[in-house]
Amino acid sequence: MNIESNRLTRGFHFKTQLSEGMESGDDSVLRCRSALPKMPTISNLDGIGGEGSNGENPCNGEIHSNGKMEVERLISKKLQLKRKAEHLKFDLMRQFDSQVLEFMDSLIEESASLEPAPVPAVFSPPLSDKERSKLRHLQGSSQGKQFVFRRSLLDELFEVNHIRTIYHMFIALLILFILSTLVVDFIDEGRLVLDFDLLVYVFGQFPLVVITWICMFLSVLVVPYSLFHTWASHYHESHHGTLWSLLLGALFLLYQGLGLGFLPTFVVVKNSFPPASCFIIILEQVRLMMKAHSYIRENVPKVLALEKDKSSSSPVSPLIPQLSHYIYFLFAPTLIYRDKYPRNPIIRWSYVASKLLQVLGCLFYAYYVFVRLCIPQFRSISQQLFDLRAMVLCVFNSILPGVLVLFLAFFAFLHCWLNAFAEMLRFADRMFYKDWWNSTSFANYYRTWNVVVHDWLYYYVYCDFLWMSKKRFRAAGMLLVFTMSAVVHEYILAICFGFFYPVLFCLFMCFGMMFNFILHDRRKGPIWNVIMWTALFLGQGVIICLYSQEWYAQRYCPLQEPSFLELLKPRSWSCHLQTNPAVDS
């Protein structure tokens, strides 16, 4: 009863104030607003009707039902607050996600730095303080890469529907490439042409490729392990340890340069392997050379740590890793040797199959990119004049296929291929790349694009150079890393394409070094990410354009008994001056 009487009393006061406000003119505005409740109830909102003639509202001079105008204003304010709350929620969630990721990364790094690298006692007995000090001195100031349990970034991102939609868009683009090729072939030929002549050509002489790879792998399996085992077993027993080290070290360098460096290249050039077959052999050659160096570099300091400890009774043989560990390292998706890596408990064979199928899909994707976007543009290269206008048009027309090839190479190799082998080997550290697409500087892009190669260059080139120079020439160490990377990339392209055209070398050493210092880590903000992507797209267009032009010029304009200087000169610069009957027809 008290509740009902209170309601009637409040209603009576509301009506009284409203009637007084209607009679009091302009001064009634404040009383009209103060008489309304702050938040209307659901029953009041449902009972609001349209405009009527029962009363005149002094708040706006229009005719309304009781309290309708103020309720509408309250509703509009409520909607505005709701929109603000949604924006605030989005900003808070974004900041929360970024801080959680930073926290997890720092937590992983701190936990890895607190624990020593996992080395089983069976293969490496505990060292004394003096031995540890010697080992740290030999290895330099860096403690080396720490391997932890980590998933690949794209595997985590693909769990978000919005990110997975981008993956579906690329699949849709592949379907359109296939349909356009079939439709064009049907219109031109009057039938469906389902041949893959380009794939058959680029992967030609595949049995010889397999035999060459087997020989390379067996040599890497036997020679470095045998040399290190022999050296480690007799180093402390020999009275001429330095000469013994120089002798076996020279044999290892001879094997690296001649057995693993020259002989595979000679087989590739002598048998005129097509491009894809060349890439298989040359990339494996570089990979095995880097793995052999890492194996020797990581294990030699363990033996040298016992050099001056004459009182130590610890045998040297437990410091020599077992052959099974070395074999595992040769297949593991890393270039940094460890006796033991974090391992997953099971193998997900469905995951392996999906990644290998994605590699196959990327291969056909690249095939259609070249068939639809590259070959029609560069096939008639010898009929065009080499001028500035043609070059500019060629570069900009090559940006799209260049970017697609860049994405396909990254996704097929750094994500699918490495994850497939990591899953089969139960290799748990899947950080083969980072979020390079968010880079606002080229320095960060170089560190995050290919973490596997970056780690090798950082620890075995940059850190070792700083250790030998006593940390006095950091700029020279960075220049050494860039030079080595540029030389190796240009060597791979020169052997696989069959001509020397140092476009990539110049891009690395000129623009790469310049952007590394101009677009450094202090550059933040979206505009720098846009600049990074613009430069990256333009560079891919230049690479695809110039190398494709030179490829067709080498085929269409062969030289009769060329001199050494003519071999170094790009053929595309003078190819248009010659007449090729095959092209004219």
Coordinates of C-alpha atoms in Angstrom, one line a residue:
M1 CA 0.0 0.0 0.0
N2 CA 2.8 2.4 0.8
I3 CA 4.5 1.7 -2.6
E4 CA 1.2 2.4 -4.4
S5 CA 0.6 5.6 -2.5
N6 CA 4.1 6.8 -3.3
R7 CA 3.6 6.1 -7.0
L8 CA 0.3 8.0 -6.9
T9 CA 1.9 10.9 -5.0
R10 CA 4.8 11.1 -7.5
G11 CA 2.3 11.0 -10.4
F12 CA 0.2 13.8 -8.9
H13 CA 3.3 16.0 -8.3
F14 CA 4.4 15.3 -11.9
K15 CA 1.0 16.3 -13.4
T16 CA 0.8 19.4 -11.1
Q17 CA 4.3 20.6 -12.2
L18 CA 3.5 19.9 -15.9
S19 CA 0.2 21.9 -15.7
E20 CA 2.0 24.8 -13.9
G21 CA 4.7 24.7 -16.5
M22 CA 2.1 25.0 -19.3
E23 CA 0.8 28.2 -17.7
S24 CA 4.1 29.8 -16.7
G25 CA 5.6 30.4 -20.2
D26 CA 9.4 30.4 -20.7
D27 CA 10.3 29.9 -17.0
S28 CA 8.6 26.5 -17.1
V29 CA 11.4 24.9 -19.1
L30 CA 13.5 24.0 -16.1
R31 CA 10.5 22.7 -14.2
C32 CA 9.4 20.6 -17.2
R33 CA 12.8 19.0 -17.4
S34 CA 13.2 18.5 -13.7
A35 CA 9.9 16.8 -13.4
L36 CA 10.8 14.0 -15.8
P37 CA 12.4 10.8 -14.4
K38 CA 16.0 10.2 -15.4
M39 CA 15.5 6.8 -17.0
P40 CA 12.1 5.7 -18.4
T41 CA 10.8 2.3 -17.5
I42 CA 10.0 -0.3 -20.1
S43 CA 6.3 0.1 -19.6
N44 CA 6.6 3.8 -20.3
L45 CA 8.5 3.2 -23.4
D46 CA 6.0 0.8 -24.7
G47 CA 3.1 3.1 -23.9
I48 CA 4.5 6.0 -25.9
G49 CA 2.2 6.8 -28.8
G50 CA 2.4 9.2 -31.7
E51 CA 1.8 12.9 -31.7
G52 CA -1.6 13.9 -30.4
S53 CA -3.6 17.0 -29.5
N54 CA -4.1 16.4 -25.8
G55 CA -1.5 18.9 -24.6
E56 CA 1.1 21.4 -25.7
N57 CA 4.7 20.8 -24.6
P58 CA 6.3 24.0 -23.5
C59 CA 9.8 22.5 -24.0
N60 CA 9.8 22.8 -27.8
G61 CA 6.5 24.5 -28.5
E62 CA 5.0 21.4 -30.2
I63 CA 2.1 19.2 -29.3
H64 CA 3.1 15.8 -27.8
S65 CA 1.9 13.2 -25.4
N66 CA 3.1 13.4 -21.8
G67 CA 6.9 13.4 -21.6
K68 CA 7.4 12.0 -25.1
M69 CA 10.0 14.6 -26.3
E70 CA 12.2 14.1 -23.3
V71 CA 12.0 10.3 -23.5
E72 CA 13.1 10.5 -27.1
R73 CA 16.1 12.6 -26.2
L74 CA 17.0 10.2 -23.4
I75 CA 16.7 7.3 -25.9
S76 CA 19.0 9.1 -28.4
K77 CA 21.5 9.8 -25.6
K78 CA 21.4 6.1 -24.6
L79 CA 22.1 5.1 -28.1
Q80 CA 25.1 7.5 -28.3
L81 CA 26.4 6.1 -25.0
K82 CA 26.0 2.6 -26.4
R83 CA 28.0 3.4 -29.5
K84 CA 30.7 5.0 -27.4
A85 CA 30.8 1.9 -25.2
E86 CA 31.2 -0.3 -28.3
H87 CA 34.2 1.8 -29.6
L88 CA 35.7 1.8 -26.1
K89 CA 35.3 -2.0 -26.0
F90 CA 37.0 -2.4 -29.3
D91 CA 40.0 -0.2 -28.2
L92 CA 40.3 -1.9 -24.9
M93 CA 40.3 -5.4 -26.5
R94 CA 42.9 -4.3 -29.0
Q95 CA 45.1 -2.9 -26.3
F96 CA 44.5 -6.0 -24.2
D97 CA 45.5 -8.3 -27.1
S98 CA 48.7 -6.4 -27.8
Q99 CA 49.7 -6.3 -24.2
V100 CA 49.0 -10.0 -23.7
L101 CA 51.1 -10.8 -26.7
E102 CA 54.0 -8.7 -25.5
F103 CA 53.7 -10.2 -22.0
M104 CA 53.8 -13.8 -23.4
D105 CA 56.8 -13.0 -25.6
S106 CA 58.7 -11.4 -22.7
L107 CA 57.7 -14.3 -20.4
I108 CA 59.0 -16.9 -22.9
E109 CA 62.2 -14.9 -23.4
E110 CA 62.8 -14.6 -19.7
S111 CA 62.0 -18.2 -19.0
A112 CA 64.3 -19.3 -21.7
S113 CA 67.1 -17.1 -20.4
L114 CA 66.7 -18.4 -16.9
E115 CA 67.2 -22.0 -18.0
P116 CA 70.3 -23.4 -19.7
A117 CA 70.1 -25.0 -23.1
P118 CA 68.7 -28.5 -22.7
V119 CA 71.8 -30.8 -23.0
P120 CA 71.3 -34.4 -21.6
A121 CA 73.9 -35.5 -19.1
V122 CA 74.6 -38.6 -21.1
F123 CA 76.2 -36.6 -23.9
S124 CA 77.6 -33.7 -22.0
P125 CA 78.8 -34.3 -18.4
P126 CA 78.8 -31.3 -15.9
L127 CA 81.6 -28.9 -16.5
S128 CA 83.6 -27.2 -13.8
D129 CA 83.5 -23.4 -13.3
K130 CA 86.8 -23.1 -15.1
E131 CA 85.4 -25.1 -18.1
R132 CA 82.2 -23.0 -18.1
S133 CA 84.2 -19.8 -18.2
K134 CA 86.4 -21.1 -21.0
L135 CA 83.3 -22.2 -22.9
R136 CA 81.6 -18.8 -22.5
H137 CA 84.8 -17.1 -23.7
L138 CA 85.0 -19.3 -26.8
Q139 CA 81.4 -18.8 -27.6
G140 CA 81.5 -15.0 -27.2
S141 CA 79.1 -12.8 -25.3
S142 CA 75.9 -14.3 -26.8
Q143 CA 74.3 -17.3 -25.1
G144 CA 72.9 -18.6 -28.4
K145 CA 69.4 -19.2 -29.5
Q146 CA 67.0 -20.7 -27.0
F147 CA 64.4 -23.2 -28.4
V148 CA 61.0 -23.3 -26.7
F149 CA 57.6 -24.7 -27.4
R150 CA 56.0 -22.2 -29.9
R151 CA 53.3 -22.5 -32.6
S152 CA 53.6 -20.8 -36.0
L153 CA 52.0 -17.4 -36.1
L154 CA 49.8 -18.1 -39.1
D155 CA 48.4 -21.3 -37.4
E156 CA 47.3 -19.0 -34.6
L157 CA 45.9 -16.3 -36.8
F158 CA 44.0 -18.8 -39.0
E159 CA 41.9 -19.6 -36.0
V160 CA 40.3 -16.1 -36.3
N161 CA 37.6 -16.1 -39.0
H162 CA 38.5 -12.6 -40.3
I163 CA 42.1 -13.7 -41.0
R164 CA 41.0 -17.0 -42.5
T165 CA 38.8 -15.1 -44.9
I166 CA 41.9 -13.6 -46.5
Y167 CA 43.2 -17.1 -47.0
H168 CA 39.9 -17.9 -48.7
M169 CA 40.3 -14.9 -51.0
F170 CA 43.6 -16.2 -52.3
I171 CA 41.9 -19.6 -53.0
A172 CA 39.2 -17.8 -54.9
L173 CA 41.8 -16.0 -56.9
L174 CA 43.5 -19.3 -57.8
I175 CA 40.1 -20.6 -58.9
L176 CA 39.7 -17.6 -61.2
F177 CA 43.2 -18.1 -62.6
I178 CA 42.3 -21.7 -63.5
L179 CA 38.9 -20.7 -65.0
S180 CA 40.4 -17.9 -67.1
T181 CA 43.1 -20.2 -68.4
L182 CA 40.6 -22.9 -69.4
V183 CA 38.3 -20.3 -71.0
V184 CA 41.0 -18.7 -73.0
D185 CA 42.4 -22.1 -74.1
F186 CA 38.8 -23.2 -75.1
I187 CA 38.3 -20.0 -77.1
D188 CA 41.7 -20.2 -78.9
E189 CA 41.9 -24.0 -79.4
G190 CA 38.2 -25.0 -79.4
R191 CA 38.8 -27.5 -76.7
L192 CA 40.0 -27.8 -73.1
V193 CA 43.7 -27.8 -72.9
L194 CA 44.9 -29.4 -69.7
D195 CA 48.6 -29.6 -70.2
F196 CA 51.3 -28.4 -67.8
D197 CA 54.2 -28.0 -70.2
L198 CA 55.8 -25.3 -68.0
L199 CA 55.8 -27.5 -64.9
V200 CA 57.2 -30.5 -66.8
Y201 CA 60.0 -28.3 -68.2
V202 CA 61.1 -26.5 -64.9
F203 CA 61.2 -29.9 -63.0
G204 CA 63.1 -31.7 -65.8
Q205 CA 65.8 -34.3 -65.2
F206 CA 64.3 -35.1 -61.8
P207 CA 65.9 -38.5 -61.4
L208 CA 69.4 -36.9 -61.8
V209 CA 68.3 -34.3 -59.2
V210 CA 67.4 -37.1 -56.7
I211 CA 70.8 -38.9 -57.3
T212 CA 72.7 -35.6 -56.8
W213 CA 70.9 -34.8 -53.6
I214 CA 71.5 -38.3 -52.2
C215 CA 75.2 -37.9 -52.8
M216 CA 75.3 -34.4 -51.2
F217 CA 73.4 -35.7 -48.1
L218 CA 75.6 -38.7 -47.6
S219 CA 78.7 -36.6 -47.9
V220 CA 77.4 -34.1 -45.3
L221 CA 76.4 -37.0 -43.1
V222 CA 79.9 -38.7 -43.2
V223 CA 82.6 -36.0 -43.7
P224 CA 81.9 -33.3 -41.1
Y225 CA 80.9 -35.9 -38.4
S226 CA 84.0 -38.0 -39.1
L227 CA 86.3 -35.0 -39.1
F228 CA 85.0 -33.7 -35.9
H229 CA 85.0 -37.1 -34.2
T230 CA 88.6 -37.7 -35.2
W231 CA 89.8 -34.2 -34.1
A232 CA 87.9 -34.3 -30.8
S233 CA 89.2 -37.8 -30.0
H234 CA 92.9 -37.0 -30.5
Y235 CA 93.1 -33.3 -29.8
H236 CA 94.1 -33.5 -26.1
E237 CA 96.3 -36.6 -26.6
S238 CA 98.3 -35.0 -29.4
H239 CA 101.5 -33.0 -28.6
H240 CA 100.8 -30.7 -31.6
G241 CA 97.1 -29.8 -31.0
T242 CA 97.4 -26.6 -33.0
L243 CA 98.8 -28.3 -36.0
W244 CA 96.2 -31.1 -35.7
S245 CA 93.4 -28.5 -35.5
L246 CA 94.8 -26.6 -38.6
L247 CA 95.1 -29.8 -40.6
L248 CA 91.5 -31.1 -39.9
G249 CA 90.2 -27.6 -40.2
A250 CA 91.7 -27.2 -43.6
L251 CA 90.2 -30.5 -44.6
F252 CA 86.8 -29.4 -43.5
L253 CA 87.1 -26.1 -45.4
L254 CA 88.3 -28.0 -48.5
Y255 CA 85.3 -30.2 -48.2
Q256 CA 83.0 -27.2 -47.8
G257 CA 84.4 -25.4 -50.8
L258 CA 85.1 -28.3 -53.2
G259 CA 83.0 -31.3 -52.2
L260 CA 79.9 -29.5 -51.2
G261 CA 80.4 -26.2 -53.0
F262 CA 82.0 -26.9 -56.4
L263 CA 80.9 -30.4 -57.4
P264 CA 77.0 -29.9 -57.1
T265 CA 77.3 -26.6 -59.0
F266 CA 79.4 -28.4 -61.7
V267 CA 76.7 -31.1 -62.0
V268 CA 74.0 -28.5 -62.4
V269 CA 75.8 -26.4 -65.0
K270 CA 77.2 -29.4 -66.9
N271 CA 73.8 -31.1 -67.3
S272 CA 71.9 -27.8 -67.9
F273 CA 69.3 -28.4 -65.2
P274 CA 66.1 -26.4 -65.7
P275 CA 65.3 -23.7 -63.2
A276 CA 63.2 -25.6 -60.6
S277 CA 65.6 -28.5 -60.5
C278 CA 68.5 -26.0 -60.2
F279 CA 66.8 -24.4 -57.2
I280 CA 66.4 -27.8 -55.5
I281 CA 70.1 -28.6 -55.7
I282 CA 71.5 -25.1 -55.1
L283 CA 69.2 -24.4 -52.1
E284 CA 70.0 -27.8 -50.6
Q285 CA 73.7 -27.1 -51.2
V286 CA 73.5 -23.8 -49.3
R287 CA 71.4 -25.4 -46.5
L288 CA 73.7 -28.3 -45.9
M289 CA 76.8 -26.1 -45.9
M290 CA 75.2 -23.9 -43.2
K291 CA 74.2 -26.9 -41.2
A292 CA 77.7 -28.4 -41.4
H293 CA 79.2 -25.1 -40.2
S294 CA 76.7 -24.9 -37.3
Y295 CA 77.5 -28.5 -36.2
I296 CA 81.3 -27.7 -36.1
R297 CA 80.8 -24.3 -34.6
E298 CA 78.6 -25.5 -31.7
N299 CA 80.7 -28.5 -30.8
V300 CA 84.3 -27.4 -31.1
P301 CA 84.0 -25.0 -28.1
K302 CA 82.9 -27.9 -25.9
V303 CA 86.2 -29.7 -26.6
L304 CA 88.4 -26.6 -26.4
A305 CA 86.9 -25.8 -23.0
L306 CA 88.9 -28.7 -21.5
E307 CA 92.2 -27.6 -23.1
K308 CA 93.9 -26.0 -20.2
D309 CA 92.3 -28.0 -17.4
K310 CA 95.0 -30.6 -17.1
S311 CA 93.6 -31.9 -13.8
S312 CA 90.3 -32.7 -15.3
S313 CA 89.5 -36.4 -15.5
S314 CA 86.4 -36.0 -17.7
P315 CA 86.7 -37.9 -20.9
V316 CA 86.3 -36.1 -24.2
S317 CA 84.2 -38.8 -25.9
P318 CA 80.9 -37.8 -24.1
L319 CA 81.2 -34.4 -25.6
I320 CA 80.9 -35.8 -29.1
P321 CA 77.2 -36.0 -30.1
Q322 CA 75.8 -39.3 -31.2
L323 CA 75.2 -39.8 -34.9
S324 CA 71.4 -40.0 -34.4
H325 CA 71.4 -36.4 -33.1
Y326 CA 73.4 -35.2 -36.1
I327 CA 71.0 -37.0 -38.5
Y328 CA 68.0 -35.4 -36.7
F329 CA 69.6 -32.0 -37.0
L330 CA 70.2 -32.5 -40.8
F331 CA 66.4 -32.8 -41.3
A332 CA 65.2 -30.5 -38.5
P333 CA 63.8 -27.1 -39.7
T334 CA 66.6 -25.1 -38.0
L335 CA 70.2 -24.1 -38.9
I336 CA 71.3 -23.9 -35.2
Y337 CA 72.7 -27.2 -33.9
R338 CA 71.6 -28.4 -30.4
D339 CA 72.0 -31.9 -28.9
K340 CA 68.4 -31.8 -27.9
Y341 CA 65.3 -29.8 -29.0
P342 CA 61.9 -29.4 -27.4
R343 CA 59.7 -32.2 -28.9
N344 CA 55.9 -32.6 -29.2
P345 CA 54.4 -35.8 -27.8
I346 CA 52.6 -37.0 -31.0
I347 CA 52.6 -36.5 -34.8
R348 CA 49.4 -35.1 -36.3
W349 CA 49.5 -36.8 -39.7
S350 CA 46.4 -34.9 -40.9
Y351 CA 48.3 -31.7 -40.2
V352 CA 51.3 -33.0 -42.2
A353 CA 49.0 -34.0 -45.2
S354 CA 47.3 -30.6 -45.2
K355 CA 50.6 -28.7 -45.2
L356 CA 52.0 -30.8 -48.1
L357 CA 48.8 -30.3 -50.1
Q358 CA 49.1 -26.6 -49.5
V359 CA 52.6 -26.7 -50.9
L360 CA 51.3 -28.5 -54.0
G361 CA 48.5 -25.9 -54.3
C362 CA 51.1 -23.1 -54.1
L363 CA 53.1 -24.7 -56.8
F364 CA 50.1 -24.8 -59.2
Y365 CA 49.3 -21.2 -58.0
A366 CA 52.7 -20.0 -59.1
Y367 CA 52.3 -21.9 -62.4
Y368 CA 49.1 -20.0 -63.2
V369 CA 50.7 -16.7 -62.1
F370 CA 53.5 -17.1 -64.7
V371 CA 51.2 -18.5 -67.4
R372 CA 48.6 -15.7 -67.1
L373 CA 50.6 -12.7 -66.0
C374 CA 54.3 -13.2 -66.9
I375 CA 54.7 -15.2 -70.0
P376 CA 52.3 -13.2 -72.2
Q377 CA 54.1 -10.0 -71.2
F378 CA 57.7 -11.1 -71.7
R379 CA 57.3 -13.6 -74.6
S380 CA 57.8 -10.8 -77.2
I381 CA 60.6 -9.1 -75.4
S382 CA 63.0 -9.1 -78.3
Q383 CA 60.5 -7.2 -80.5
Q384 CA 60.3 -4.2 -78.1
L385 CA 62.6 -1.3 -77.9
F386 CA 64.6 -0.9 -74.7
D387 CA 63.7 2.6 -73.6
L388 CA 62.6 4.3 -70.4
R389 CA 58.9 4.1 -71.2
A390 CA 58.9 0.4 -71.8
M391 CA 60.9 -0.2 -68.7
V392 CA 58.6 1.8 -66.5
L393 CA 55.5 0.0 -67.9
C394 CA 57.2 -3.4 -67.5
V395 CA 58.1 -2.7 -63.8
F396 CA 54.6 -1.6 -62.9
N397 CA 53.0 -4.5 -64.8
S398 CA 55.3 -6.9 -62.9
I399 CA 54.3 -5.7 -59.4
L400 CA 51.2 -7.9 -59.2
P401 CA 52.9 -11.2 -60.2
G402 CA 56.0 -10.3 -58.1
V403 CA 53.9 -9.8 -55.0
L404 CA 51.9 -13.0 -55.6
V405 CA 55.2 -14.9 -56.0
L406 CA 56.5 -13.3 -52.8
F407 CA 53.5 -14.4 -50.8
L408 CA 53.5 -17.9 -52.3
A409 CA 57.2 -18.4 -51.6
F410 CA 56.7 -17.3 -48.0
F411 CA 53.5 -19.4 -47.4
A412 CA 54.7 -22.5 -49.2
F413 CA 58.2 -22.8 -47.8
L414 CA 58.4 -20.8 -44.5
H415 CA 55.0 -21.9 -43.3
C416 CA 53.8 -25.1 -45.0
W417 CA 57.0 -26.9 -45.8
L418 CA 58.9 -26.2 -42.5
N419 CA 55.8 -26.9 -40.4
A420 CA 55.3 -30.2 -42.2
F421 CA 58.8 -31.4 -41.5
A422 CA 58.6 -30.0 -37.9
E423 CA 55.4 -32.0 -37.3
M424 CA 56.9 -35.2 -38.7
L425 CA 60.0 -34.7 -36.5
R426 CA 57.9 -33.5 -33.5
F427 CA 60.0 -30.3 -33.5
A428 CA 58.2 -28.0 -31.1
D429 CA 59.7 -24.6 -31.8
R430 CA 57.7 -23.4 -34.9
M431 CA 58.9 -19.8 -34.9
F432 CA 60.2 -19.8 -38.5
Y433 CA 59.0 -16.3 -39.1
K434 CA 57.4 -13.4 -37.1
D435 CA 54.8 -10.8 -38.1
W436 CA 56.9 -9.2 -40.8
W437 CA 53.8 -7.8 -42.5
N438 CA 53.4 -5.4 -39.5
S439 CA 57.0 -4.0 -39.9
T440 CA 57.4 -0.3 -39.9
S441 CA 61.1 -0.5 -40.7
F442 CA 63.2 -2.6 -43.1
A443 CA 65.5 -3.5 -40.1
N444 CA 62.6 -5.3 -38.5
Y445 CA 61.5 -6.8 -41.8
Y446 CA 64.9 -8.4 -42.2
R447 CA 64.8 -9.9 -38.7
T448 CA 61.2 -11.3 -39.0
W449 CA 60.9 -12.4 -42.6
N450 CA 63.0 -15.5 -42.3
V451 CA 63.9 -16.2 -38.7
V452 CA 65.7 -19.5 -39.6
V453 CA 68.3 -17.8 -41.8
H454 CA 68.4 -14.7 -39.7
D455 CA 69.4 -16.7 -36.6
W456 CA 72.3 -18.3 -38.5
L457 CA 73.6 -15.0 -39.8
Y458 CA 73.2 -13.3 -36.5
Y459 CA 75.0 -15.9 -34.3
Y460 CA 77.6 -17.2 -36.7
V461 CA 78.4 -14.1 -38.7
Y462 CA 77.5 -11.0 -36.8
C463 CA 78.1 -12.2 -33.2
D464 CA 81.3 -14.1 -34.1
F465 CA 82.6 -11.0 -36.0
L466 CA 81.9 -8.8 -32.9
W467 CA 83.6 -11.4 -30.7
M468 CA 86.7 -11.5 -32.9
S469 CA 86.8 -7.6 -33.2
K470 CA 86.1 -7.2 -29.4
K471 CA 82.8 -5.4 -30.3
R472 CA 84.5 -2.5 -31.9
F473 CA 83.1 -2.6 -35.4
R474 CA 79.3 -3.1 -35.3
A475 CA 78.7 -1.3 -38.5
A476 CA 81.3 -3.5 -40.3
G477 CA 79.6 -6.6 -38.9
M478 CA 76.2 -5.4 -40.3
L479 CA 77.9 -4.7 -43.6
L480 CA 79.4 -8.2 -43.6
V481 CA 76.0 -9.8 -43.0
F482 CA 74.4 -7.8 -45.8
T483 CA 77.2 -8.6 -48.2
M484 CA 77.2 -12.3 -47.5
S485 CA 73.4 -12.4 -47.9
A486 CA 73.5 -10.5 -51.1
V487 CA 76.3 -12.7 -52.6
V488 CA 74.6 -15.9 -51.7
H489 CA 71.2 -14.8 -53.1
E490 CA 72.9 -13.6 -56.3
Y491 CA 74.9 -16.8 -56.6
I492 CA 71.6 -18.9 -56.3
L493 CA 69.9 -16.8 -59.0
A494 CA 72.9 -16.8 -61.3
I495 CA 73.3 -20.6 -61.3
C496 CA 69.6 -21.4 -61.5
F497 CA 68.8 -18.9 -64.3
G498 CA 72.1 -19.5 -66.2
F499 CA 73.2 -15.9 -66.5
F500 CA 74.8 -13.2 -64.3
Y501 CA 72.6 -10.2 -63.8
P502 CA 73.3 -8.7 -60.4
V503 CA 69.9 -7.0 -59.9
L504 CA 69.2 -8.6 -56.5
F505 CA 72.8 -7.9 -55.4
C506 CA 72.4 -4.2 -56.2
L507 CA 69.0 -4.0 -54.4
F508 CA 70.5 -5.7 -51.3
M509 CA 73.6 -3.6 -51.1
C510 CA 72.2 -0.2 -52.3
F511 CA 68.6 0.1 -51.4
G512 CA 68.6 -2.6 -48.7
M513 CA 71.4 -1.0 -46.8
M514 CA 69.9 2.5 -47.3
F515 CA 66.4 1.5 -46.1
N516 CA 68.0 -0.4 -43.2
F517 CA 69.4 2.9 -41.8
I518 CA 66.6 5.3 -43.0
L519 CA 63.6 3.0 -42.0
H520 CA 65.1 2.0 -38.7
D521 CA 63.4 0.7 -35.5
R522 CA 62.5 4.1 -34.2
R523 CA 60.1 4.6 -37.1
K524 CA 56.7 3.9 -35.8
G525 CA 53.2 4.5 -37.1
P526 CA 51.0 3.3 -40.0
I527 CA 52.7 5.6 -42.5
W528 CA 56.0 3.8 -42.2
N529 CA 54.3 0.4 -42.7
V530 CA 52.8 1.8 -45.9
I531 CA 56.2 3.0 -47.0
M532 CA 57.7 -0.4 -46.3
W533 CA 55.0 -2.2 -48.3
T534 CA 55.4 0.3 -51.2
A535 CA 59.1 -0.2 -51.4
L536 CA 58.7 -4.0 -51.1
F537 CA 56.1 -4.1 -53.9
L538 CA 58.2 -1.9 -56.2
G539 CA 61.3 -4.0 -55.5
Q540 CA 59.4 -7.2 -56.5
G541 CA 58.3 -5.6 -59.7
V542 CA 61.8 -4.6 -60.6
I543 CA 63.1 -8.2 -59.9
I544 CA 60.4 -9.9 -61.9
C545 CA 60.7 -7.4 -64.8
L546 CA 64.5 -7.4 -65.2
Y547 CA 65.1 -11.1 -64.7
S548 CA 62.2 -12.1 -67.0
Q549 CA 63.5 -9.8 -69.7
E550 CA 67.0 -11.2 -69.4
W551 CA 65.7 -14.8 -69.4
Y552 CA 63.9 -14.3 -72.7
A553 CA 66.8 -12.3 -74.2
Q554 CA 69.2 -15.1 -73.4
R555 CA 66.9 -17.5 -75.2
Y556 CA 66.0 -15.4 -78.2
C557 CA 69.4 -13.7 -78.8
P558 CA 72.2 -16.3 -78.4
L559 CA 75.7 -15.0 -79.0
Q560 CA 78.2 -16.8 -81.2
E561 CA 81.5 -17.3 -79.4
P562 CA 80.9 -14.5 -76.8
S563 CA 83.8 -12.9 -75.0
F564 CA 84.0 -12.6 -71.3
L565 CA 82.8 -9.0 -71.2
E566 CA 79.9 -9.9 -73.5
L567 CA 78.9 -12.6 -71.0
L568 CA 78.8 -10.1 -68.2
K569 CA 76.8 -7.6 -70.2
P570 CA 73.0 -8.0 -69.9
R571 CA 71.6 -9.5 -73.1
S572 CA 68.3 -7.6 -72.8
W573 CA 70.1 -4.3 -73.4
S574 CA 71.0 -5.2 -77.0
C575 CA 68.6 -8.0 -77.8
H576 CA 66.0 -5.7 -79.5
L577 CA 68.7 -4.8 -82.1
Q578 CA 68.7 -8.3 -83.5
T579 CA 66.1 -10.0 -85.6
N580 CA 64.9 -13.4 -84.5
P581 CA 62.9 -15.3 -87.1
A582 CA 61.4 -17.5 -84.5
V583 CA 59.9 -14.6 -82.7
D584 CA 58.8 -12.7 -85.8
S585 CA 56.9 -15.7 -87.0

